[in-house]
Coordinates of C-alpha atoms in Angstrom, one line a residue:
M1 CA 0.0 0.0 0.0
S2 CA 1.3 3.5 -0.8
M3 CA 2.5 5.5 2.1
I4 CA 1.4 8.8 0.7
T5 CA -1.9 10.0 2.2
V6 CA -4.6 12.2 0.7
P7 CA -3.7 15.1 2.9
R8 CA -0.1 14.8 1.7
I9 CA -1.2 14.9 -1.9
G10 CA -3.4 18.0 -1.1
G11 CA -0.4 19.7 0.6
L12 CA 1.8 19.1 -2.5
A13 CA -1.0 20.4 -4.7
L14 CA -1.3 23.6 -2.7
I15 CA 2.5 24.2 -2.7
L16 CA 2.9 23.6 -6.4
G17 CA -0.2 25.5 -7.4
A18 CA 0.6 28.6 -5.3
A19 CA 4.2 28.7 -6.4
L20 CA 3.4 28.3 -10.1
Y21 CA 0.7 31.0 -9.9
I22 CA 3.1 33.5 -8.3
V23 CA 5.5 32.8 -11.2
A24 CA 2.7 33.1 -13.8
T25 CA 1.6 36.4 -12.3
L26 CA 5.0 37.9 -12.2
I27 CA 5.9 37.0 -15.9
T28 CA 2.5 38.1 -17.3
P29 CA 3.1 41.1 -19.6
G30 CA 1.6 44.3 -18.1
H31 CA 2.5 43.3 -14.6
L32 CA 6.2 43.4 -13.8
I33 CA 7.2 43.0 -17.4
G34 CA 6.1 46.2 -19.2
A35 CA 4.2 47.3 -16.1
T36 CA 1.1 49.4 -16.9
D37 CA -1.5 51.3 -14.9
A38 CA -4.3 49.0 -13.7
A39 CA -7.0 50.9 -15.6
D40 CA -5.0 51.7 -18.8
L41 CA -6.3 49.0 -21.2
D42 CA -4.5 50.5 -24.1
S43 CA -1.1 50.1 -22.4
L44 CA -2.0 46.6 -21.3
V45 CA -2.9 45.5 -24.8
D46 CA 0.4 47.1 -26.0
A47 CA 2.3 45.0 -23.4
I48 CA 0.6 41.9 -24.6
A49 CA 1.1 42.7 -28.3
D50 CA 4.9 43.2 -27.6
S51 CA 5.1 39.7 -25.9
P52 CA 2.2 37.5 -27.2
L53 CA 4.1 34.2 -26.7
L54 CA 5.1 35.1 -23.2
T55 CA 1.5 36.1 -22.5
A56 CA 0.2 32.8 -23.9
F57 CA 2.8 30.8 -21.8
A58 CA 1.9 32.7 -18.6
A59 CA -1.8 32.1 -19.2
M60 CA -1.3 28.4 -19.7
L61 CA 1.0 28.2 -16.6
G62 CA -1.5 30.2 -14.6
S63 CA -4.3 27.8 -15.7
V64 CA -2.4 24.7 -14.7
S65 CA -1.5 26.3 -11.3
L66 CA -5.1 27.1 -10.6
M67 CA -6.0 23.5 -11.3
F68 CA -3.5 22.4 -8.6
L69 CA -4.8 25.0 -6.2
I70 CA -8.4 23.8 -6.7
W71 CA -7.2 20.2 -6.1
G72 CA -5.5 21.2 -2.9
L73 CA -8.5 23.2 -1.7
T74 CA -10.7 20.2 -2.5
V75 CA -8.6 18.2 -0.1
M76 CA -9.0 20.9 2.5
W77 CA -12.7 20.8 2.0
Q78 CA -12.7 17.0 2.7
T79 CA -11.0 17.6 6.1
A80 CA -13.8 19.9 7.3
Q81 CA -16.6 17.4 7.7
S82 CA -17.5 17.7 11.4
P83 CA -20.9 19.0 12.3
C84 CA -19.5 21.9 14.4
A85 CA -20.0 25.5 13.2
L86 CA -16.3 26.0 12.8
D87 CA -16.0 23.6 9.9
T88 CA -19.1 25.3 8.3
F89 CA -17.2 28.6 8.4
V90 CA -14.1 26.8 6.9
K91 CA -16.3 25.6 4.0
F92 CA -17.8 29.1 3.5
G93 CA -14.3 30.6 3.2
L94 CA -13.2 27.8 0.8
I95 CA -16.3 28.5 -1.4
G96 CA -15.3 32.2 -1.7
I97 CA -11.8 31.2 -2.7
F98 CA -13.1 28.5 -5.2
L99 CA -15.2 31.2 -6.9
A100 CA -12.2 33.5 -7.0
L101 CA -10.0 30.8 -8.7
V102 CA -12.7 30.2 -11.3
S103 CA -12.8 34.0 -12.0
F104 CA -9.1 34.1 -12.3
L105 CA -9.2 31.1 -14.7
I106 CA -11.6 33.1 -16.9
A107 CA -9.1 36.0 -16.8
Q108 CA -6.3 33.6 -17.9
C109 CA -8.4 32.4 -20.8
L110 CA -9.0 36.0 -21.9
N111 CA -5.3 36.7 -21.6
Y112 CA -4.5 33.8 -23.8
T113 CA -7.2 34.7 -26.3
T114 CA -6.0 38.3 -26.4
S115 CA -2.4 37.2 -27.2
H116 CA -3.8 35.0 -30.0
V117 CA -5.9 37.9 -31.5
V118 CA -3.1 40.4 -31.5
D119 CA -0.6 37.9 -32.9
H120 CA -2.7 35.9 -35.4
G121 CA -5.9 37.9 -35.8
I122 CA -9.3 36.5 -36.4
G123 CA -10.4 35.0 -39.7
S124 CA -8.8 37.4 -42.2
G125 CA -5.5 37.7 -40.3
T126 CA -3.6 40.7 -39.0
G127 CA -3.3 43.0 -42.1
P128 CA -3.3 46.8 -41.8
D129 CA -7.0 46.9 -42.5
Q130 CA -7.6 44.7 -39.5
T131 CA -5.4 46.4 -37.0
E132 CA -7.9 48.8 -35.5
T133 CA -10.7 46.1 -35.3
L134 CA -8.4 43.6 -33.6
R135 CA -7.2 46.2 -31.1
T136 CA -10.7 47.0 -30.2
I137 CA -11.5 43.4 -29.7
A138 CA -8.4 42.9 -27.5
I139 CA -9.3 45.9 -25.4
H140 CA -12.8 44.6 -24.9
M141 CA -11.4 41.2 -23.8
Q142 CA -9.1 42.8 -21.4
S143 CA -11.9 44.8 -20.0
V144 CA -13.9 41.6 -19.3
A145 CA -10.7 40.0 -17.8
G146 CA -10.4 43.0 -15.5
V147 CA -14.0 42.6 -14.3
A148 CA -13.4 38.8 -13.8
R149 CA -10.4 39.6 -11.6
L150 CA -12.3 42.3 -9.7
L151 CA -15.2 40.0 -8.9
G152 CA -12.8 37.2 -8.1
A153 CA -11.0 39.5 -5.7
L154 CA -14.2 40.4 -3.9
S155 CA -15.3 36.8 -3.5
G156 CA -11.8 35.6 -2.7
L157 CA -11.1 38.3 -0.1
T158 CA -14.5 37.6 1.6
G159 CA -13.4 33.9 1.7
Y160 CA -10.0 34.8 3.2
V161 CA -11.6 36.9 5.9
V162 CA -13.8 34.0 7.1
L163 CA -11.2 31.3 6.4
G164 CA -8.4 33.1 8.1
F165 CA -10.3 33.6 11.4
A166 CA -11.8 30.1 11.2
F167 CA -8.3 28.6 10.8
A168 CA -7.1 30.8 13.7
R169 CA -9.6 29.0 15.9
K170 CA -9.1 25.6 14.4
F171 CA -5.3 25.5 14.5
K172 CA -3.4 25.0 17.8
P173 CA -1.5 28.0 19.3
G174 CA 1.6 28.7 17.3
V175 CA 2.9 30.1 14.0
Y176 CA 0.0 28.7 11.9
R177 CA -2.6 30.4 14.1
I178 CA -0.7 33.7 14.0
L179 CA -0.4 33.5 10.2
A180 CA -4.1 32.7 9.9
R181 CA -5.0 35.8 11.9
I182 CA -2.6 38.0 9.9
V183 CA -4.3 36.7 6.7
G184 CA -7.7 37.4 8.0
I185 CA -6.8 41.0 9.0
A186 CA -5.0 41.6 5.7
A187 CA -8.0 40.3 3.8
I188 CA -10.3 42.8 5.7
V189 CA -8.0 45.6 4.8
S190 CA -7.8 44.5 1.2
L191 CA -11.5 44.1 0.9
I192 CA -12.2 47.6 2.2
G193 CA -9.5 48.9 0.0
V194 CA -10.9 47.3 -3.2
V195 CA -14.5 48.5 -2.4
L196 CA -13.4 52.0 -1.7
T197 CA -10.9 52.5 -4.5
E198 CA -12.7 50.6 -7.3
P199 CA -14.6 53.7 -8.5
F200 CA -11.4 55.9 -8.5
H201 CA -8.9 54.7 -11.1
E202 CA -6.2 57.1 -9.8
L203 CA -6.4 55.4 -6.4
I204 CA -6.3 52.0 -7.9
D205 CA -3.1 52.9 -9.8
A206 CA -1.5 54.2 -6.7
L207 CA -2.4 51.2 -4.5
A208 CA -1.8 48.6 -7.2
P209 CA 1.6 47.6 -5.9
I210 CA 0.1 47.1 -2.4
F211 CA -2.6 44.9 -3.7
T212 CA 0.0 42.9 -5.7
V213 CA 2.0 42.3 -2.5
L214 CA -1.1 41.3 -0.6
S215 CA -2.1 38.9 -3.3
I216 CA 1.3 37.2 -3.2
L217 CA 1.0 37.1 0.7
Y218 CA -2.2 35.0 0.3
L219 CA -0.4 32.6 -2.2
V220 CA 2.6 32.3 0.1
W221 CA 0.2 31.5 2.9
W222 CA -1.1 28.6 0.8
I223 CA 2.5 27.3 0.4
I224 CA 2.9 27.4 4.2
I225 CA -0.5 25.7 4.7
G226 CA 0.5 23.2 2.1
I227 CA 3.7 22.4 4.0
G228 CA 1.7 21.9 7.2
V229 CA -0.9 19.7 5.4
Y230 CA 1.8 17.6 3.8
Q231 CA 3.5 17.1 7.2
E232 CA 0.0 16.4 8.7
R233 CA 0.5 18.9 11.4
F234 CA -3.2 19.8 11.7
G235 CA -4.4 16.3 12.4
L236 CA -6.4 16.1 9.2
R237 CA -8.4 13.0 8.5
I238 CA -10.1 12.1 5.3
G239 CA -12.4 9.2 4.4
V240 CA -12.7 7.7 7.8
T241 CA -15.4 5.0 7.5
P242 CA -17.1 3.4 10.6
E243 CA -16.4 -0.2 11.0
H244 CA -19.3 -2.6 10.5

């Protein structure tokens, strides 16, 4: 019988998924490479047009990393099966993060499609007579991608608020409990910041680096949680069947 357990597999999935998604985010044109203002869709499309292959690769890498994250979170869901209210809150938080990951997957799909449109065109190619039309299509797709990321951020941050404080109660006193509280507090600050700054593009541009750092914080937290899950530090049990 294999010695690796389901929690260990889930822990590895969380570690790999979070690490790959950090890499995918950092190499996506328009972020660190050819950085643009968050609301400047023209500059964002220009960055993608300058590096369509890198955009496509980052989108594929991001999609695969999201699959691993969802796999790991599914394992976390399976460990919260007690009838106590605490596990109900854990599930609520995970649902918010699941919805965020699906929204981010949609954004990755739109990034990939944008790179294909600006590089290869649609139907009649990328001739001079098609340039303006293709650019307009690319801008519209990036606008939808931005909405997907925004809605994903709102659902994900709501999930992190609940999950962070639920884990802070569920984990034993120590580093993991402290980190869970930090994530919960950071998520509250992020959620308030997103809601208050979303109508004001100037504020979004000014605070974009802070939001990026906080986003990486949440992913690093999943790496740390993944390590703990892999080492079975939380006493997780899955698939326990009563004897007959």
